[in-house]
Short mmCIF file of C-alpha atoms in Angstrom, two decimals:
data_model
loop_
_atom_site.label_atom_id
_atom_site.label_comp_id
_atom_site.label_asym_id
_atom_site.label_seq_id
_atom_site.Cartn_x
_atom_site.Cartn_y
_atom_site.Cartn_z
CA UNK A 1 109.78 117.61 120.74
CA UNK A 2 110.04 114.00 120.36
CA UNK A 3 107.26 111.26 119.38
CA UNK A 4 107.42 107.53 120.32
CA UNK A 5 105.40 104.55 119.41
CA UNK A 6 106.05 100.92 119.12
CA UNK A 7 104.37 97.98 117.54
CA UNK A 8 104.82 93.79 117.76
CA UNK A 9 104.65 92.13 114.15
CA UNK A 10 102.83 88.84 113.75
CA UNK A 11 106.97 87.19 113.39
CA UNK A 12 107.33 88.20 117.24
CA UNK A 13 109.61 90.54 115.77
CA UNK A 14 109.23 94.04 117.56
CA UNK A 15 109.91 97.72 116.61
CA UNK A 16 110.17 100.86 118.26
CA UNK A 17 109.96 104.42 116.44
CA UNK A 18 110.88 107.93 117.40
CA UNK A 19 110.78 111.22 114.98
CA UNK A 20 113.27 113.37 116.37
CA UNK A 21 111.53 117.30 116.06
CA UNK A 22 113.73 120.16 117.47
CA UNK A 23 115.15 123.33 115.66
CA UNK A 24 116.06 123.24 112.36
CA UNK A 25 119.75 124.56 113.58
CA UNK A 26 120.24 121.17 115.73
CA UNK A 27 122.84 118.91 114.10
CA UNK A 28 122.68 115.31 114.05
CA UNK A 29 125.17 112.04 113.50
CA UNK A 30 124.86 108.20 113.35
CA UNK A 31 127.68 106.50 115.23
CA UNK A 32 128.37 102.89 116.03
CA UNK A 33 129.62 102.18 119.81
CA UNK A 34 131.43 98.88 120.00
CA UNK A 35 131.44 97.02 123.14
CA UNK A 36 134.15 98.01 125.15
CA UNK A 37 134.87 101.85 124.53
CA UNK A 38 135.39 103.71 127.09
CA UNK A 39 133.22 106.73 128.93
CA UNK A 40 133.32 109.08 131.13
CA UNK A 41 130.36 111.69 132.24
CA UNK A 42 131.31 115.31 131.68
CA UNK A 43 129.54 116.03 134.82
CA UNK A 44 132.75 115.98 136.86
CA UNK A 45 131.33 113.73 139.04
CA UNK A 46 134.27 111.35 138.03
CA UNK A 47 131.91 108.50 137.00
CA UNK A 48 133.05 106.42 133.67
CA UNK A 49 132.25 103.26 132.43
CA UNK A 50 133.29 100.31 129.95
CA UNK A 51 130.13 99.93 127.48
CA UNK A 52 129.32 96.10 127.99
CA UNK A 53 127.02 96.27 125.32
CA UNK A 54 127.86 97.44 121.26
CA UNK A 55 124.91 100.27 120.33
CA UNK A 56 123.82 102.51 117.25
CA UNK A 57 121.83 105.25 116.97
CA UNK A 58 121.75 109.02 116.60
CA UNK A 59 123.81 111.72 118.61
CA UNK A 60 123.94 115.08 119.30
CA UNK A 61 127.11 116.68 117.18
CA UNK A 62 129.75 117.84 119.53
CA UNK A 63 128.45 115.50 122.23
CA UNK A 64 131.51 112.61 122.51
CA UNK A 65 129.39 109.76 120.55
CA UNK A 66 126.96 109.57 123.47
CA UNK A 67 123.81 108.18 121.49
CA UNK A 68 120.60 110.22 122.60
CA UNK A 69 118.34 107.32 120.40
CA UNK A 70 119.49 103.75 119.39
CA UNK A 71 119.72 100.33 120.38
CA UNK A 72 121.79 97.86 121.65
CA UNK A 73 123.26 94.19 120.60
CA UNK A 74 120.21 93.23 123.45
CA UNK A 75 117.72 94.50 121.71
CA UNK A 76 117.61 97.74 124.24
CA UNK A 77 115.97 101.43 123.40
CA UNK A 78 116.32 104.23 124.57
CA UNK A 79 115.68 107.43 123.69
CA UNK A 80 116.17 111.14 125.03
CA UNK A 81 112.69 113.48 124.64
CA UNK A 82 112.48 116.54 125.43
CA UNK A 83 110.38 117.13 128.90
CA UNK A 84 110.34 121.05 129.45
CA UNK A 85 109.33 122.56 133.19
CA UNK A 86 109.01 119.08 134.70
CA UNK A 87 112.37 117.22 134.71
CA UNK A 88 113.49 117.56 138.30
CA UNK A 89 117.10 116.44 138.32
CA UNK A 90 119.53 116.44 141.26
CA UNK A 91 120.60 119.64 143.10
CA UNK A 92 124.51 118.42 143.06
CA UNK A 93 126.50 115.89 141.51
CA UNK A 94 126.94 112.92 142.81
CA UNK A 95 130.89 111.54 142.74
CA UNK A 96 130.75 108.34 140.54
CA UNK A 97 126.97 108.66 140.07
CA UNK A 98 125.41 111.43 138.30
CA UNK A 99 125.33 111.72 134.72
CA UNK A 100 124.04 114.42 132.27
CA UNK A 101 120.62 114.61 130.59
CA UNK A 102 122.53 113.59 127.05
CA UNK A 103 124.61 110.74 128.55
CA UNK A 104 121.65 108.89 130.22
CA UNK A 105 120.69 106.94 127.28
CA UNK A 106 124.18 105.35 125.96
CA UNK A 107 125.22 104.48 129.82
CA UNK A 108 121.98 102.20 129.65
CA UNK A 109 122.30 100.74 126.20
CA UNK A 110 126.17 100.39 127.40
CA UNK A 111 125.16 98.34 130.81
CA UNK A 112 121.78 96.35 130.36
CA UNK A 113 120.16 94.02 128.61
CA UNK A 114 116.06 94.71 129.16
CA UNK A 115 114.01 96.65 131.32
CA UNK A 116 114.19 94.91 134.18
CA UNK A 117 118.18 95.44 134.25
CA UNK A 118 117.58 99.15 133.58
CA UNK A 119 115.59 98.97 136.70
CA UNK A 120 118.28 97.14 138.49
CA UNK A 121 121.27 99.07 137.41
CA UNK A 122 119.76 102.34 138.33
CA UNK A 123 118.40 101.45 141.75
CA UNK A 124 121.97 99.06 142.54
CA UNK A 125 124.58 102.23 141.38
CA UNK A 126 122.21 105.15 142.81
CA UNK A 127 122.44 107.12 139.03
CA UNK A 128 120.68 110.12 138.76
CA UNK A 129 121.00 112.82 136.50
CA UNK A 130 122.52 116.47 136.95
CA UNK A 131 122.67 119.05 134.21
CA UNK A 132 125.74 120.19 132.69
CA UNK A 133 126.81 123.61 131.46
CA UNK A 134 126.02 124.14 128.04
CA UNK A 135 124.06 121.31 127.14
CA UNK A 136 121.09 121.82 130.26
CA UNK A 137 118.72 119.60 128.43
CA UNK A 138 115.30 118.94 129.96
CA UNK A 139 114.52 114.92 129.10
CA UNK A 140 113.17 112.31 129.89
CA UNK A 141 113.84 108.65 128.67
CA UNK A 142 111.41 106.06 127.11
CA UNK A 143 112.86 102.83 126.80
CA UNK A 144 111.95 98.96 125.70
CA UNK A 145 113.21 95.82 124.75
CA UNK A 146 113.06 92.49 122.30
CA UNK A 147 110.79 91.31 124.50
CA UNK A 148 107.91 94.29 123.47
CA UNK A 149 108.30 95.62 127.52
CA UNK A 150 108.04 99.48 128.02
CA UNK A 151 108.72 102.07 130.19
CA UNK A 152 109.32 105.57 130.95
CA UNK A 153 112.11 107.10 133.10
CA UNK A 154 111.84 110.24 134.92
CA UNK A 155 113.50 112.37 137.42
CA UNK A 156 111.44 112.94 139.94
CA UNK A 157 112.85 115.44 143.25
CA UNK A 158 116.70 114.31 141.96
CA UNK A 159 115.51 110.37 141.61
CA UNK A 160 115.41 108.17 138.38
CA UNK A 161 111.81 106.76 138.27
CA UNK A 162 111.20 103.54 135.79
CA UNK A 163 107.52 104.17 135.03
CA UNK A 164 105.74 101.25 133.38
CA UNK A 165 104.51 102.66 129.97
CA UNK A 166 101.72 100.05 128.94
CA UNK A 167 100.64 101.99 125.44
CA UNK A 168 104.44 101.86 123.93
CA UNK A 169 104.39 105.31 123.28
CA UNK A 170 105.93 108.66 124.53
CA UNK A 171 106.24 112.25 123.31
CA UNK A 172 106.77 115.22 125.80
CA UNK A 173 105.37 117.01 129.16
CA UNK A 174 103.35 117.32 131.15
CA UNK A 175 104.76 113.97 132.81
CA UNK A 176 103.81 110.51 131.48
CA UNK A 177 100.94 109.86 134.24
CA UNK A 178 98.81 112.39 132.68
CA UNK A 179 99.13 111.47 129.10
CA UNK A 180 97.71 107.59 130.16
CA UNK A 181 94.51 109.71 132.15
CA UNK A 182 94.39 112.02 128.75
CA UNK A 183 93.68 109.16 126.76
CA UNK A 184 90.15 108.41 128.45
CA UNK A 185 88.92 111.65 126.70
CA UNK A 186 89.13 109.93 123.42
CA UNK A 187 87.96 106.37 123.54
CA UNK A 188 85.59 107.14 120.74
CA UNK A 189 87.88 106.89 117.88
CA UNK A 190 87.28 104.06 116.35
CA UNK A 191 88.68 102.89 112.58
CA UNK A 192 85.17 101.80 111.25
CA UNK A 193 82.66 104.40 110.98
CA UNK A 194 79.97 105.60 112.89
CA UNK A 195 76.84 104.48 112.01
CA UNK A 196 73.83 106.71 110.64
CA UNK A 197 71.76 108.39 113.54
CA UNK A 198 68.24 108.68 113.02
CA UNK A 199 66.04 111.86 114.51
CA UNK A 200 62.60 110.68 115.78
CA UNK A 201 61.69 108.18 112.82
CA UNK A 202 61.79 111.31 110.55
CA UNK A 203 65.22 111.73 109.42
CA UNK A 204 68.69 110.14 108.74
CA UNK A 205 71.64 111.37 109.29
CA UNK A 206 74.40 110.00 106.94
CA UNK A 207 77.75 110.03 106.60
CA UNK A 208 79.07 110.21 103.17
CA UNK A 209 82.73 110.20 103.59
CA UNK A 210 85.11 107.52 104.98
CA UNK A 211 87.37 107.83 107.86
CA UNK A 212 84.77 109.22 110.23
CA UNK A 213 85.42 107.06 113.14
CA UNK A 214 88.91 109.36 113.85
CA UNK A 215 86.29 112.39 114.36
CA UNK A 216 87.94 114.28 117.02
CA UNK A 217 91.56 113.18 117.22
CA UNK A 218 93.51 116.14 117.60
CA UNK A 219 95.66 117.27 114.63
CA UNK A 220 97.95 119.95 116.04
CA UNK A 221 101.95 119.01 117.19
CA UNK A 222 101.53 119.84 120.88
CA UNK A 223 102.65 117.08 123.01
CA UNK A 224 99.45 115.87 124.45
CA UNK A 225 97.97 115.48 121.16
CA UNK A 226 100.83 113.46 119.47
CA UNK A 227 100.88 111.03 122.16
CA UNK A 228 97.14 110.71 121.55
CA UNK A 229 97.96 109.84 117.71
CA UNK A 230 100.45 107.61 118.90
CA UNK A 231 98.62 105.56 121.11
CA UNK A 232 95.10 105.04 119.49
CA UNK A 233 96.76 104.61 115.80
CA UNK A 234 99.48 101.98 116.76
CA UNK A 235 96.63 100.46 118.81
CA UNK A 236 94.16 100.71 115.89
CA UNK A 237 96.67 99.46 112.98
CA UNK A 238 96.12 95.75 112.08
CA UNK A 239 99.36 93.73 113.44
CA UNK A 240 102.31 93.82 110.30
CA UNK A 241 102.37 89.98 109.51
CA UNK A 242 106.71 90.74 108.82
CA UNK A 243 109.04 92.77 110.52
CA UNK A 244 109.20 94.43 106.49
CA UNK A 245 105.85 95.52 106.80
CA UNK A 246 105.78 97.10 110.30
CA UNK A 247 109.09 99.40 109.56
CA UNK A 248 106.82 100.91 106.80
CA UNK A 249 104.15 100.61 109.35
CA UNK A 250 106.38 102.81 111.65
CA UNK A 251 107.26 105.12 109.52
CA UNK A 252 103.88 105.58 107.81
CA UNK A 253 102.69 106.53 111.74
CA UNK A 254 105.49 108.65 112.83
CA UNK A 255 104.28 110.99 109.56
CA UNK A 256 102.01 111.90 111.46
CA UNK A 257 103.91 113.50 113.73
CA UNK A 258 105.83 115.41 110.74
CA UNK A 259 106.86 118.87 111.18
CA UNK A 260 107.48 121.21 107.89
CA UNK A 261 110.07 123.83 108.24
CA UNK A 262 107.96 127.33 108.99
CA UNK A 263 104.66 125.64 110.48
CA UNK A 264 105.94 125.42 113.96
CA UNK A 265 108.07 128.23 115.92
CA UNK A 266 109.31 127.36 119.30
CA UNK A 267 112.40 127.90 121.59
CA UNK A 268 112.04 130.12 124.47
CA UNK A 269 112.08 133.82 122.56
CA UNK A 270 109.66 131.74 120.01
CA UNK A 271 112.77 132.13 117.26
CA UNK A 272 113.36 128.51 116.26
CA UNK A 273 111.93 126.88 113.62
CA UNK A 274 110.65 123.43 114.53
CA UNK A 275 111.33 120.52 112.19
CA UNK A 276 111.58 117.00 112.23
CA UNK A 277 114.96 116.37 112.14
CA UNK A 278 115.34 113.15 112.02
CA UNK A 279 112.93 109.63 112.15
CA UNK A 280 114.40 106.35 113.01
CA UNK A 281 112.83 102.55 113.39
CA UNK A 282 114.44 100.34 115.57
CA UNK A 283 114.24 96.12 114.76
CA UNK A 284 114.84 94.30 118.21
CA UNK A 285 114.55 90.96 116.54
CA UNK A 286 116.78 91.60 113.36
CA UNK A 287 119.27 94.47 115.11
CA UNK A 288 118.39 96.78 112.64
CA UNK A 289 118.54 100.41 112.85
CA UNK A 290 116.55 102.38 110.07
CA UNK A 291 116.58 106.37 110.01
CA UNK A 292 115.68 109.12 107.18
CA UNK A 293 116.12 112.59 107.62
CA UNK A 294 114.22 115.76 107.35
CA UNK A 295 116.38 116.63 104.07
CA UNK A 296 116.32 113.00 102.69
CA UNK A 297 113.31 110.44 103.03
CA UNK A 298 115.13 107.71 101.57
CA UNK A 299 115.07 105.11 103.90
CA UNK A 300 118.74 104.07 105.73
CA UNK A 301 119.45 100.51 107.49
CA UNK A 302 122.52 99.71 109.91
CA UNK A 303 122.90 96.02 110.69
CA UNK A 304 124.23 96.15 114.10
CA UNK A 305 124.77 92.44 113.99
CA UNK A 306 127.11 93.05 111.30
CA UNK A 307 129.36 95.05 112.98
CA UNK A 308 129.61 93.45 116.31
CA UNK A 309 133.42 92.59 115.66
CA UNK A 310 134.16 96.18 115.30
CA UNK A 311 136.77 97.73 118.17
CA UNK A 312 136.57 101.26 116.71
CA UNK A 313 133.82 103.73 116.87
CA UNK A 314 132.18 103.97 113.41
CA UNK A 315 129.95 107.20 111.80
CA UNK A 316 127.22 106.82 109.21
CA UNK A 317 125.65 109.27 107.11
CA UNK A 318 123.19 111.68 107.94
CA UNK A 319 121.96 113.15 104.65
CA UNK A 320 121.28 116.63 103.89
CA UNK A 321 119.72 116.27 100.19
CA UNK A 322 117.03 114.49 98.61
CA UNK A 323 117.86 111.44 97.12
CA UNK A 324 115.67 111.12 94.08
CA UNK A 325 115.93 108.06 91.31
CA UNK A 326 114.91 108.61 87.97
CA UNK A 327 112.97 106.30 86.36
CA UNK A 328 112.70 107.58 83.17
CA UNK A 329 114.93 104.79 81.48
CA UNK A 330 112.96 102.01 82.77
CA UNK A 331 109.48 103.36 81.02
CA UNK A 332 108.55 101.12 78.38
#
């Protein structure tokens, strides 16, 4: 399970957030991918490609560095989400074209610059995507860019579609064009409160407790209600006036989408604990990538500006304790 929203601060600076939720037995790492390393699909469909574009972000641990959420020097996200009994990839692989489910992402923040290039380079080189033994991965792929443009890819009967996403936000199945109709069942939340409602001149019907206007937004961590949490709180929230105040914006609303270890059981024999594994903020302006971890909320920032002279592939740290300062000294 995967939850995506996105926000625009009043600097023009904007940022994209995912929280990463799978089973508590996936393993995560941060790599850096300078411009020019080399890659090549394990699809055996012979297609490889020189990364024109340096990225960071998150992969999957014994995947070859292929980043499954980050960013670009562009300004480019993307992001893999899970997208159970509706991705529809291709039947065969395609010599120099098909790619798996996991390498999608990093061959787009390797090639292009914005969404309209992602469009572009998929329709130009005919990719699709074709699953790969071992690693058969239902996804599909929200992306944006510095310019606060967002869309959704899926693979529809073997073919990448770019879906326009115009609420900034993802999470999981059913497929994207349903979750935009499913919002028109909750245009009623409102942040201010609903006013009293008085019964035939006789009595008044108060409410005594703040918060009201939310009345009905689904709570639970199913897909279709995430996305609704997404979309109408990012919507609601007042714009950050710096890009310092929307990360903790981001972060503040991807809690909401926070899984404890033991409240959620999925996986197919409904054996895996669900967690969130990881949550990560993504600056398009600044080029910086900000993560914490389900072990470790202590926020982490990569400056991918400041490595952009890098040739060699670089790892950061993906925590797994609590950081916690003592500030026992300072009391006066």
């Amino acid at each position: 399970m995967c939850t995506g929203l996105s926000l625009m601060c009043k600097d023009s600076t904007f940022l994209t957030g995912r929280a990463m939720m799978f089973g508590n037995e996936s393993n995560f790492e941060g790599v850096f991918n300078p411009a020019g390393k080399n890659f090549t699909s394990l699809t055996l469909s012979g297609f490889s490609w020189q990364s024109r574009y340096a990225s960071v972000g998150m992969f999957v641990s014994g995947t070859l560095d292929f980043i499954v959420d980050g960013m670009n020097e562009k300004g480019l996200v993307c992001g893999g989400f899970y997208f159970s009994d509706f991705s529809q990839y291709a039947d065969s692989v395609t010599k120099d074209k098909s790619v798996g489910p996991l390498e999608l992402c990093q061959l787009l923040l390797s090639s292009c610059a914005d969404i309209e290039d992602v469009g572009k380079f998929i329709a130009d080189n005919g990719i699709d995507v074709h699953n790969i033994p071992l690693l058969n991965v239902p996804l599909h792929w929200p992306v944006f860019d510095a310019a606060g443009n967002a869309a959704v890819i899926e693979s529809v009967d073997g073919k990448l579609i770019v879906k326009d996403n115009p609420v900034g936000s993802c999470t999981n199945s059913p497929n994207f064009e349903w979750h935009l109709e499913n919002l028109s069942n909750y245009t009623h939340l409102q942040a201010a409160n609903w006013p009293e409602k008085i019964f035939n001149d006789k009595f008044t019907a108060k409410v005594s407790w703040p918060g009201n206007g939310l009345s009905g937004m689904p709570g639970d961590f199913s897909s279709p209600s995430r996305f609704v949490r997404a979309a109408y709180l990012s919507n609601l929230l007042s714009s950050p006036e710096s890009y310092e105040d929307g990360v903790t914006a981001i972060f503040h609303l991807l809690s909401t989408s926070d899984v404890p270890e033991g409240v959620e059981i999925g996986g197919s024999d409904n054996n895996s604990l669900e967690i969130t594994n990881f949550s990560s903020c993504c600056d398009t302006k600044n080029m910086y990538y900000y993560y914490c971890t389900y072990e470790d909320r202590t926020l982490r920032r990569i400056s991918l500006n400041s490595l952009l002279e890098k040739k060699e592939t670089l790892r950061f740290p993906f925590p797994d304790s609590q950081t916690i300062i003592d500030v026992t000294p300072t009391v006066s």
